[in-house]
DNA sequence: TTTACATTGTGTCAATAAGACACAGGATAT
DNA sequence: ATATCCTGTGTCTTATTGACACAATGTAAA
């Protein structure tokens, strides 16, 4: 594992597009909370967004797909580019130098890893339960963090996360957000919590249901949720065709 | 002029962040039409979006500001990043090689200008009449093109333009689009044409006026437009403070 | 000078959507 | 049995949207 990192850090200059990386904000939804997948860095006491480099002849988005796949084990994930971050001051060269030094690698000025990096930000929506968080070679842990309770992040990753969130909010009506974040079957209250978490505000239960059903993109199943200490809610699932069709025109406006 | 280009192409490897560029979609509005500023390339029979490279320690956005300034003569322009284009196939190395050759420059494989380029796309909204189009060193012309009647564009610039337009459409309610594209004083029909052009559809004259005035961001001036062969429309101007305030919450939804 | 024309300013009415709220139903916990 | 807590559904009011009619007013033509 360590060897792999050393290898990449040494040969990176030949392998990767110079000064370019991708960072992924991976959203999940669990326990009625929006979650983000983070990595605990080995050589610094900070958490960071999963990221990676772009091979010289690789699609940038494909690099993001690789990151997604290797951190969650999932393929075919909903993924969208949202912003590119390129401030010269965002690259923490000191931090990167420390990583090189900690691995007994030569940290000369021109080392590709110590240059300024531009990073393309992607956000992903994944099914929380299907994902299996796996740290990468430079991390000692990979875990979901509650959006309400984030640790300090490395470099400008906090800023990147905020931008991703804002984008998610704005795209709530254009993108199949619910479809990608929820399990196959879910209840109306669960869907509502998801919207409330993303929007950061409370919604009226009854009006929410009316509007959501109005889109005609949900199928109500015969089944009801079991094991709850009150009236059992119905289970719903997305009607994939109708959802896709409705998104063409945008899901009405206004949450 | 030619010398300047040669100089840049030779020293670019030391000056610029490798494999990175910016491209600007500069929108203007004139004669009730949405316009885009394009450059006619010298060494190819195609038009292209104004673009440039990013200095090693320069903010990416600042590179875009430089492009804006040098193509239009304008400073303090409304500018937004909208997408980053990074497909390996987007770089037209053949085209770039031809440019080098045409300038009698050595076109070896490793020349910085012949590498793959990632480009960050920005769109700008400018006051058509204030802008003074100026070609850059590699262009023989710089001119406004009607959006309805675009020439073939180089590389993936057509795709970039389409993305910019789509972004503009979606941001019509979040961004001060009218404020930046129209002159100080304008009529309601002019504002409506602008919205219609961006949205690509007709709007009802009376409902448009009601909704627009409803925002409370316009000041109606005493003046009326003169020299028109029919009833003279009022002139309006944006109330900067109220506009800024209204945009905080987003301008309602739904056009 | 009068009239035709094109386009603007303003208002109304109906249909639709959004916001606020009340009450009955049903599964577990005591 | 019954209390509790949340769910399912309906109604009433208000705000927004869409469709449309008519009077007003500058130039151009007669």
Coordinates of C-alpha atoms (C1' of nucleotides) in Angstrom, one line a residue:
Chain A
X1 CA 0.0 0.0 0.0
X2 CA 2.7 2.4 1.0
X3 CA 4.7 1.4 -1.9
X4 CA 1.8 2.2 -4.2
X5 CA 1.7 5.7 -2.9
X6 CA 5.4 6.2 -3.3
X7 CA 5.2 4.8 -6.8
X8 CA 2.4 7.2 -7.8
X9 CA 4.1 10.2 -6.2
X10 CA 7.3 9.5 -8.0
X11 CA 5.8 8.7 -11.4
X12 CA 2.9 11.1 -11.2
X13 CA 4.7 13.7 -13.4
X14 CA 4.7 11.3 -16.3
X15 CA 1.2 9.8 -15.7
X16 CA -1.0 12.7 -14.9
X17 CA -2.1 15.9 -16.5
X18 CA 0.0 18.5 -14.7
X19 CA -1.5 20.7 -12.0
X20 CA -5.0 19.2 -12.3
X21 CA -7.1 17.2 -9.8
X22 CA -10.7 16.3 -9.2
X23 CA -12.5 16.4 -5.9
X24 CA -15.7 14.7 -5.1
X25 CA -18.4 15.6 -2.7
X26 CA -20.2 12.4 -2.2
X27 CA -23.7 12.8 -0.7
X28 CA -25.6 10.1 1.1
X29 CA -28.8 10.1 3.1
X30 CA -29.3 8.1 6.3
X31 CA -31.1 8.4 9.6
X32 CA -32.9 11.4 8.1
X33 CA -29.6 13.2 7.7
X34 CA -27.6 14.3 4.7
X35 CA -24.1 12.8 4.9
X36 CA -20.8 13.4 3.2
X37 CA -18.1 10.9 2.6
X38 CA -14.7 12.0 4.0
X39 CA -11.2 10.7 4.2
X40 CA -8.9 11.0 7.3
X41 CA -5.5 12.0 6.0
X42 CA -2.6 9.9 7.3
X43 CA 0.0 12.6 7.5
X44 CA -2.2 15.4 8.9
X45 CA -4.9 15.6 11.5
X46 CA -7.5 16.6 9.1
X47 CA -10.3 15.2 7.0
X48 CA -10.6 15.8 3.3
X49 CA -12.8 15.2 0.3
X50 CA -12.0 12.2 -1.8
X51 CA -10.0 13.3 -4.8
X52 CA -7.6 12.1 -7.4
X53 CA -5.5 13.0 -10.4
X54 CA -6.4 12.9 -14.1
X55 CA -4.4 10.7 -16.4
X56 CA -2.9 12.4 -19.4
X57 CA -5.4 11.0 -21.8
X58 CA -8.3 10.5 -19.5
X59 CA -11.6 12.3 -19.4
X60 CA -11.8 14.5 -16.4
X61 CA -15.1 13.0 -15.5
X62 CA -13.7 9.6 -15.7
X63 CA -11.2 10.5 -13.1
X64 CA -14.1 11.4 -10.8
X65 CA -15.8 8.1 -11.6
X66 CA -12.6 6.3 -10.6
X67 CA -12.6 8.1 -7.3
X68 CA -16.3 7.3 -6.7
X69 CA -15.8 3.6 -7.6
X70 CA -12.7 3.2 -5.4
X71 CA -14.2 5.0 -2.3
X72 CA -17.6 3.5 -2.4
X73 CA -17.3 0.3 -4.4
X74 CA -20.2 1.6 -6.6
X75 CA -20.3 2.1 -10.3
X76 CA -22.9 3.9 -12.4
X77 CA -23.2 6.7 -10.0
X78 CA -25.1 10.0 -10.4
X79 CA -22.3 12.5 -10.9
X80 CA -22.2 16.2 -11.8
X81 CA -19.5 18.7 -12.2
X82 CA -20.3 21.9 -10.3
X83 CA -17.3 24.2 -10.2
X84 CA -13.6 24.5 -10.7
X85 CA -11.4 25.8 -8.0
X86 CA -8.2 27.4 -9.1
X87 CA -6.9 30.0 -6.7
X88 CA -3.1 29.9 -6.5
X89 CA -3.4 30.0 -2.7
X90 CA -5.6 26.9 -2.5
X91 CA -2.7 24.5 -2.9
X92 CA -1.2 23.6 0.4
X93 CA 2.3 22.9 -0.7
X94 CA 3.6 22.7 2.8
X95 CA 1.2 19.9 3.5
X96 CA 2.1 18.0 0.4
X97 CA 5.8 18.5 1.1
X98 CA 5.3 16.9 4.5
X99 CA 3.7 13.9 2.8
X100 CA 6.7 13.5 0.5
X101 CA 9.1 13.8 3.4
X102 CA 7.2 11.4 5.5
X103 CA 7.6 8.8 2.7
X104 CA 11.3 9.5 2.4
X105 CA 10.8 10.9 -1.1
X106 CA 12.8 13.7 -2.5
X107 CA 10.9 16.9 -2.2
X108 CA 12.6 19.2 -4.7
X109 CA 11.0 22.4 -5.8
X110 CA 10.0 21.1 -9.2
X111 CA 8.3 18.0 -7.9
X112 CA 5.0 17.7 -9.8
X113 CA 3.2 17.1 -6.5
X114 CA 4.4 20.4 -5.1
X115 CA 3.1 22.6 -7.9
X116 CA -0.1 24.6 -8.0
X117 CA -3.2 22.5 -8.5
X118 CA -6.5 23.4 -10.2
X119 CA -9.3 21.1 -9.0
X120 CA -12.5 20.3 -10.7
X121 CA -15.3 19.7 -8.3
X122 CA -17.9 17.0 -8.7
X123 CA -20.8 16.1 -6.5
X124 CA -22.3 12.6 -6.4
X125 CA -25.5 11.2 -5.0
X126 CA -25.3 7.7 -3.8
X127 CA -27.4 5.2 -2.0
X128 CA -26.0 5.2 1.5
X129 CA -26.6 1.6 2.3
X130 CA -25.1 0.3 -0.9
X131 CA -21.8 2.2 -0.5
X132 CA -18.9 0.6 1.3
X133 CA -16.5 3.3 2.3
X134 CA -12.9 2.5 1.7
X135 CA -9.9 4.7 2.5
X136 CA -7.3 5.3 -0.2
X137 CA -3.6 4.8 0.2
X138 CA -2.9 8.1 1.8
X139 CA -5.8 7.9 4.2
X140 CA -6.3 6.0 7.5
X141 CA -10.1 6.2 7.4
X142 CA -13.0 6.7 5.2
X143 CA -16.3 7.6 6.8
X144 CA -19.7 9.3 6.4
X145 CA -20.0 12.6 8.2
X146 CA -23.2 14.2 9.2
X147 CA -23.6 17.5 7.3
X148 CA -24.7 19.2 10.5
X149 CA -21.5 18.2 12.3
X150 CA -18.5 18.4 10.0
X151 CA -14.9 18.2 11.2
X152 CA -12.3 20.8 10.0
X153 CA -11.4 20.0 6.4
X154 CA -8.1 20.3 4.6
X155 CA -7.2 23.2 2.3
X156 CA -10.3 24.8 0.7
X157 CA -12.4 21.7 1.0
X158 CA -14.8 23.4 3.3
X159 CA -15.5 26.0 0.6
X160 CA -15.8 23.3 -2.0
X161 CA -18.4 21.5 0.1
X162 CA -20.4 24.6 0.6
X163 CA -20.5 25.2 -3.2
X164 CA -21.6 21.7 -3.8
X165 CA -24.4 22.1 -1.3
X166 CA -25.6 25.3 -2.9
X167 CA -25.5 23.7 -6.3
X168 CA -27.5 20.7 -5.0
X169 CA -30.1 23.1 -3.6
X170 CA -30.5 25.0 -6.9
X171 CA -30.7 21.8 -8.8
X172 CA -33.3 20.2 -6.6
X173 CA -35.9 20.9 -9.3
X174 CA -33.9 19.9 -12.3
X175 CA -32.1 16.8 -11.1
X176 CA -33.4 13.4 -9.9
X177 CA -32.1 14.1 -6.4
X178 CA -34.5 11.9 -4.5
X179 CA -34.1 9.1 -7.0
X180 CA -30.4 8.8 -6.4
X181 CA -30.2 9.3 -2.7
X182 CA -33.0 7.2 -1.4
X183 CA -33.3 3.4 -1.4
X184 CA -35.7 1.6 -3.8
X185 CA -38.6 1.9 -1.4
X186 CA -39.1 4.8 0.9
X187 CA -41.8 6.6 2.7
X188 CA -43.2 10.1 2.1
X189 CA -41.8 11.4 5.4
X190 CA -38.4 10.2 4.5
X191 CA -38.5 11.9 1.2
X192 CA -39.7 15.1 2.9
X193 CA -36.8 14.9 5.4
X194 CA -34.4 14.7 2.5
X195 CA -35.8 17.8 0.9
X196 CA -35.8 19.6 4.2
X197 CA -32.2 18.7 4.9
X198 CA -31.1 19.9 1.5
X199 CA -33.1 23.1 1.6
X200 CA -32.3 23.7 5.3
X201 CA -35.9 24.5 6.2
X202 CA -39.0 22.9 7.4
X203 CA -41.8 22.1 5.0
X204 CA -45.5 21.5 5.6
X205 CA -46.2 17.8 5.6
X206 CA -49.5 17.9 3.8
X207 CA -48.5 20.5 1.2
X208 CA -45.3 18.6 0.5
X209 CA -47.2 15.4 -0.2
X210 CA -49.7 17.1 -2.4
X211 CA -47.0 18.7 -4.5
X212 CA -44.9 15.7 -4.7
X213 CA -47.7 13.4 -5.7
X214 CA -48.7 16.1 -8.2
X215 CA -45.6 15.5 -10.2
X216 CA -46.9 12.0 -10.9
X217 CA -43.5 10.4 -10.6
X218 CA -44.1 8.2 -7.6
X219 CA -45.7 4.8 -7.4
X220 CA -47.4 4.0 -4.1
X221 CA -46.8 0.4 -3.2
X222 CA -49.2 -1.9 -1.5
X223 CA -46.7 -2.4 1.2
X224 CA -46.5 -0.2 4.3
X225 CA -43.5 0.3 6.5
X226 CA -43.5 -2.1 9.5
X227 CA -42.2 -1.9 13.0
X228 CA -43.0 1.8 13.7
X229 CA -44.7 2.8 16.9
X230 CA -47.5 4.6 15.2
X231 CA -49.6 4.5 12.0
X232 CA -47.5 2.7 9.4
X233 CA -46.7 5.0 6.4
X234 CA -47.0 3.7 2.8
X235 CA -44.0 2.9 0.9
X236 CA -43.3 4.6 -2.5
X237 CA -40.9 4.1 -5.3
X238 CA -39.9 6.3 -8.1
X239 CA -41.5 5.6 -11.5
X240 CA -38.3 5.9 -13.5
X241 CA -40.0 6.7 -16.9
X242 CA -42.3 9.3 -15.5
X243 CA -39.5 10.8 -13.5
X244 CA -37.2 11.1 -16.5
X245 CA -40.0 12.7 -18.5
X246 CA -40.9 15.2 -15.8
X247 CA -37.3 16.3 -15.5
X248 CA -37.2 17.2 -19.1
X249 CA -39.3 20.2 -18.4
X250 CA -38.0 20.7 -14.9
X251 CA -40.1 19.8 -11.9
X252 CA -42.1 22.9 -11.7
X253 CA -40.5 25.5 -9.6
X254 CA -40.4 26.5 -6.1
X255 CA -39.5 24.8 -2.8
Chain B
X1 CA 2.3 42.1 -33.0
X2 CA 3.6 38.9 -34.7
X3 CA 6.6 39.1 -32.5
X4 CA 4.5 39.2 -29.4
X5 CA 2.7 35.9 -30.4
X6 CA 6.0 34.2 -31.1
X7 CA 7.3 35.4 -27.8
X8 CA 4.4 34.0 -25.9
X9 CA 4.3 30.7 -27.7
X10 CA 8.0 30.2 -27.0
X11 CA 8.0 31.2 -23.4
X12 CA 4.5 30.0 -22.6
X13 CA 5.9 26.9 -20.9
X14 CA 7.6 29.0 -18.3
X15 CA 4.8 31.6 -17.9
X16 CA 1.6 29.7 -17.8
X17 CA 0.0 27.0 -15.8
X18 CA 0.4 23.9 -18.0
X19 CA -2.5 22.5 -20.0
X20 CA -4.9 25.1 -18.7
X21 CA -6.8 27.9 -20.5
X22 CA -9.9 30.0 -20.1
X23 CA -12.6 30.7 -22.7
X24 CA -15.1 33.5 -22.5
X25 CA -18.6 33.6 -23.9
X26 CA -19.2 37.3 -24.1
X27 CA -22.9 38.2 -24.4
X28 CA -24.2 41.5 -25.6
X29 CA -27.7 42.7 -26.6
X30 CA -28.4 44.9 -29.6
X31 CA -31.2 45.4 -32.1
X32 CA -33.4 43.1 -30.0
X33 CA -30.9 40.3 -30.5
X34 CA -28.5 38.4 -28.3
X35 CA -25.0 38.7 -29.6
X36 CA -21.7 36.8 -28.9
X37 CA -18.3 38.2 -29.4
X38 CA -16.1 36.0 -31.6
X39 CA -12.6 36.1 -33.0
X40 CA -11.6 35.2 -36.6
X41 CA -8.5 33.1 -36.4
X42 CA -5.6 34.0 -38.6
X43 CA -4.3 30.6 -39.5
X44 CA -7.6 28.8 -39.9
X45 CA -10.9 29.7 -41.6
X46 CA -12.9 29.5 -38.4
X47 CA -14.2 31.7 -35.7
X48 CA -13.5 31.0 -32.0
X49 CA -14.4 32.2 -28.5
X50 CA -12.0 34.7 -27.0
X51 CA -9.6 32.8 -24.7
X52 CA -6.3 32.9 -23.0
X53 CA -3.9 31.2 -20.7
X54 CA -3.5 31.4 -16.9
X55 CA -0.2 32.7 -15.5
X56 CA 1.5 30.4 -13.0
X57 CA 0.4 32.4 -10.0
X58 CA -2.7 34.0 -11.3
X59 CA -6.3 33.5 -10.3
X60 CA -8.1 31.6 -13.0
X61 CA -10.9 34.2 -13.0
X62 CA -8.3 36.9 -13.3
X63 CA -7.2 35.4 -16.6
X64 CA -10.8 35.6 -17.8
X65 CA -10.9 39.3 -16.7
X66 CA -7.8 39.9 -18.8
X67 CA -9.4 38.4 -21.8
X68 CA -12.6 40.5 -21.2
X69 CA -10.6 43.6 -20.8
X70 CA -8.4 43.2 -23.8
X71 CA -11.3 42.1 -26.2
X72 CA -13.8 44.7 -25.2
X73 CA -11.8 47.5 -23.5
X74 CA -14.2 47.1 -20.5
X75 CA -13.3 46.6 -16.9
X76 CA -15.5 45.6 -14.0
X77 CA -17.6 43.2 -16.1
X78 CA -20.2 40.7 -14.9
X79 CA -18.4 37.4 -15.2
X80 CA -19.4 33.9 -14.1
X81 CA -17.6 30.5 -14.4
X82 CA -20.1 28.0 -15.7
X83 CA -18.3 24.8 -16.7
X84 CA -14.9 23.2 -17.3
X85 CA -14.2 21.3 -20.5
X86 CA -11.6 18.7 -20.3
X87 CA -12.1 16.0 -22.9
X88 CA -8.7 14.8 -24.2
X89 CA -10.2 14.9 -27.7
X90 CA -11.1 18.6 -27.4
X91 CA -7.6 19.9 -28.0
X92 CA -7.0 20.4 -31.7
X93 CA -3.3 19.7 -31.7
X94 CA -3.1 19.7 -35.5
X95 CA -4.5 23.2 -35.6
X96 CA -2.1 24.4 -33.0
X97 CA 0.8 22.8 -34.7
X98 CA -0.1 24.6 -37.9
X99 CA 0.0 27.9 -36.0
X100 CA 3.5 27.1 -34.7
X101 CA 4.7 26.1 -38.2
X102 CA 3.1 29.2 -39.8
X103 CA 5.2 31.3 -37.4
X104 CA 8.4 29.3 -38.1
X105 CA 8.5 28.0 -34.6
X106 CA 9.8 24.6 -33.7
X107 CA 6.8 22.3 -33.2
X108 CA 8.4 19.4 -31.3
X109 CA 6.1 16.9 -29.5
X110 CA 6.7 18.3 -26.1
X111 CA 6.0 21.9 -26.9
X112 CA 3.7 23.2 -24.2
X113 CA 1.2 24.5 -26.8
X114 CA 0.8 21.1 -28.3
X115 CA -0.3 19.4 -25.1
X116 CA -3.8 18.6 -24.0
X117 CA -5.6 21.6 -22.6
X118 CA -8.4 21.8 -20.0
X119 CA -10.4 25.0 -20.4
X120 CA -12.5 26.8 -17.8
X121 CA -15.5 28.4 -19.4
X122 CA -16.8 31.8 -18.3
X123 CA -19.7 33.8 -19.5
X124 CA -19.8 37.6 -19.4
X125 CA -22.6 40.0 -19.8
X126 CA -21.6 43.4 -21.3
X127 CA -23.2 46.5 -22.5
X128 CA -23.1 46.2 -26.2
X129 CA -22.6 49.9 -27.0
X130 CA -19.8 50.4 -24.5
X131 CA -17.7 47.5 -25.8
X132 CA -15.0 48.1 -28.4
X133 CA -14.2 44.7 -30.0
X134 CA -10.5 44.3 -30.6
X135 CA -8.8 41.2 -32.1
X136 CA -5.9 39.6 -30.3
X137 CA -2.5 38.8 -31.8
X138 CA -3.6 35.5 -33.4
X139 CA -6.8 36.9 -34.8
X140 CA -7.6 39.0 -37.8
X141 CA -11.0 40.1 -36.7
X142 CA -13.1 40.5 -33.6
X143 CA -16.8 40.9 -34.1
X144 CA -20.3 40.4 -32.6
X145 CA -22.3 37.6 -34.0
X146 CA -26.0 37.2 -33.8
X147 CA -26.9 34.1 -31.8
X148 CA -29.4 33.1 -34.4
X149 CA -26.8 33.0 -37.1
X150 CA -23.5 31.7 -35.8
X151 CA -20.6 30.7 -38.0
X152 CA -18.8 27.3 -37.5
X153 CA -16.6 27.5 -34.5
X154 CA -13.2 26.0 -33.8
X155 CA -12.7 22.9 -31.6
X156 CA -15.5 22.4 -29.1
X157 CA -16.4 26.1 -28.9
X158 CA -19.9 25.4 -30.2
X159 CA -20.5 23.1 -27.4
X160 CA -19.1 25.6 -24.9
X161 CA -21.4 28.3 -26.3
X162 CA -24.4 26.0 -25.9
X163 CA -23.5 25.3 -22.3
X164 CA -23.1 29.0 -21.6
X165 CA -26.6 29.7 -23.1
X166 CA -28.2 27.0 -21.0
X167 CA -26.5 28.3 -17.9
X168 CA -27.7 31.8 -18.7
X169 CA -31.3 30.5 -19.1
X170 CA -31.2 28.8 -15.7
X171 CA -29.7 31.8 -14.0
X172 CA -32.2 34.2 -15.4
X173 CA -33.9 34.4 -12.0
X174 CA -30.7 34.4 -9.8
X175 CA -28.5 36.8 -11.7
X176 CA -28.9 40.5 -12.7
X177 CA -29.0 39.5 -16.4
X178 CA -31.0 42.6 -17.5
X179 CA -28.9 44.9 -15.5
X180 CA -25.7 43.9 -17.2
X181 CA -26.9 43.5 -20.7
X182 CA -29.0 46.6 -21.2
X183 CA -28.0 50.3 -21.4
X184 CA -28.8 52.6 -18.5
X185 CA -32.2 53.5 -19.8
X186 CA -34.4 51.0 -21.7
X187 CA -38.0 50.3 -22.4
X188 CA -40.2 47.5 -21.2
X189 CA -40.5 46.0 -24.7
X190 CA -36.7 46.0 -24.9
X191 CA -36.4 44.2 -21.6
X192 CA -39.0 41.7 -22.8
X193 CA -37.2 41.0 -26.0
X194 CA -34.1 40.2 -24.0
X195 CA -35.9 37.7 -21.9
X196 CA -37.5 36.2 -24.9
X197 CA -34.2 35.8 -26.7
X198 CA -32.6 34.2 -23.8
X199 CA -35.5 31.9 -23.1
X200 CA -36.1 31.2 -26.8
X201 CA -39.9 31.7 -26.5
X202 CA -42.5 34.4 -26.7
X203 CA -43.9 36.0 -23.6
X204 CA -47.2 37.9 -23.1
X205 CA -46.5 41.6 -23.1
X206 CA -49.0 42.5 -20.3
X207 CA -48.2 39.6 -18.0
X208 CA -44.5 40.2 -18.5
X209 CA -44.9 43.8 -17.5
X210 CA -47.0 43.0 -14.4
X211 CA -44.5 40.4 -13.2
X212 CA -41.4 42.5 -13.9
X213 CA -42.8 45.6 -12.2
X214 CA -43.9 43.3 -9.4
X215 CA -40.3 42.7 -8.5
X216 CA -40.1 46.4 -7.6
X217 CA -36.6 46.7 -9.0
X218 CA -37.3 49.1 -11.8
X219 CA -37.6 52.9 -11.7
X220 CA -39.9 54.4 -14.3
X221 CA -38.4 57.6 -15.6
X222 CA -40.3 60.7 -16.6
X223 CA -38.8 60.4 -20.0
X224 CA -40.3 58.5 -22.9
X225 CA -38.5 57.0 -25.9
X226 CA -38.6 59.4 -28.8
X227 CA -38.7 59.0 -32.6
X228 CA -40.8 55.8 -32.8
X229 CA -43.6 55.6 -35.3
X230 CA -46.2 54.8 -32.7
X231 CA -47.0 55.4 -29.0
X232 CA -43.8 56.3 -27.2
X233 CA -42.9 53.8 -24.5
X234 CA -41.6 54.8 -21.1
X235 CA -38.0 54.5 -20.2
X236 CA -37.0 52.5 -17.2
X237 CA -33.7 52.0 -15.3
X238 CA -32.8 49.4 -12.7
X239 CA -32.9 50.4 -9.1
X240 CA -29.5 49.0 -8.1
X241 CA -30.2 48.7 -4.4
X242 CA -33.6 47.0 -4.8
X243 CA -32.3 44.8 -7.5
X244 CA -29.4 43.6 -5.3
X245 CA -31.8 43.0 -2.5
X246 CA -34.3 41.1 -4.6
X247 CA -31.6 38.8 -6.0
X248 CA -30.7 37.7 -2.5
X249 CA -33.8 35.6 -2.3
X250 CA -33.9 34.9 -6.0
X251 CA -36.4 36.7 -8.3
X252 CA -39.3 34.4 -7.6
X253 CA -39.4 31.5 -10.0
X254 CA -40.7 30.7 -13.3
X255 CA -40.4 32.2 -16.8
Chain C
dT1 C1' -55.2 68.4 -41.6
dT2 C1' -57.2 64.2 -41.1
dT3 C1' -57.0 59.4 -40.9
dA4 C1' -54.8 54.9 -40.7
dC5 C1' -51.5 52.2 -38.4
dA6 C1' -48.6 50.2 -35.1
dT7 C1' -47.5 49.7 -30.6
dT8 C1' -47.9 51.0 -25.8
dG9 C1' -50.4 51.5 -21.0
dT10 C1' -53.7 49.5 -18.1
dG11 C1' -57.4 46.4 -16.2
dT12 C1' -60.3 42.2 -15.6
dC13 C1' -61.6 37.5 -15.1
dA14 C1' -60.9 32.7 -14.7
dA15 C1' -57.8 28.9 -13.7
dT16 C1' -54.1 27.2 -11.1
dA17 C1' -50.9 26.8 -7.4
dA18 C1' -49.4 27.7 -2.7
dG19 C1' -50.1 28.3 2.3
dA20 C1' -52.4 27.4 6.5
dC21 C1' -54.9 24.4 9.1
dA22 C1' -58.3 20.2 11.4
dC23 C1' -59.6 15.8 12.0
dA24 C1' -59.8 10.8 11.5
dG25 C1' -56.9 6.4 11.3
dG26 C1' -53.8 2.9 13.0
dA27 C1' -49.7 0.7 15.1
dT28 C1' -47.1 0.2 19.2
dA29 C1' -46.3 1.1 24.3
dT30 C1' -48.1 1.1 28.9
Chain D
dA1 C1' -58.1 -0.9 27.1
dT2 C1' -56.1 3.4 26.2
dA3 C1' -52.7 6.9 25.6
dT4 C1' -49.4 8.4 22.3
dC5 C1' -47.5 9.6 18.1
dC6 C1' -47.3 9.9 13.6
dT7 C1' -49.7 9.2 9.1
dG8 C1' -53.6 9.9 5.4
dT9 C1' -56.7 13.1 3.5
dG10 C1' -59.6 17.3 2.7
dT11 C1' -61.0 22.2 2.9
dC12 C1' -60.6 27.1 2.9
dT13 C1' -58.1 31.3 1.7
dT14 C1' -54.8 33.8 -0.7
dA15 C1' -51.4 34.6 -4.2
dT16 C1' -49.8 33.8 -8.9
dT17 C1' -50.4 32.8 -13.7
dG18 C1' -52.6 32.8 -18.2
dA19 C1' -55.6 34.7 -21.5
dC20 C1' -57.6 38.5 -23.3
dA21 C1' -60.0 43.7 -24.5
dC22 C1' -59.8 48.4 -25.0
dA23 C1' -58.2 53.0 -24.7
dA24 C1' -54.1 56.1 -25.6
dT25 C1' -50.5 58.1 -28.5
dG26 C1' -46.8 59.0 -31.6
dT27 C1' -45.6 58.9 -36.8
dA28 C1' -46.9 58.1 -41.7
dA29 C1' -50.0 58.2 -45.4
dA30 C1' -53.9 60.3 -47.6

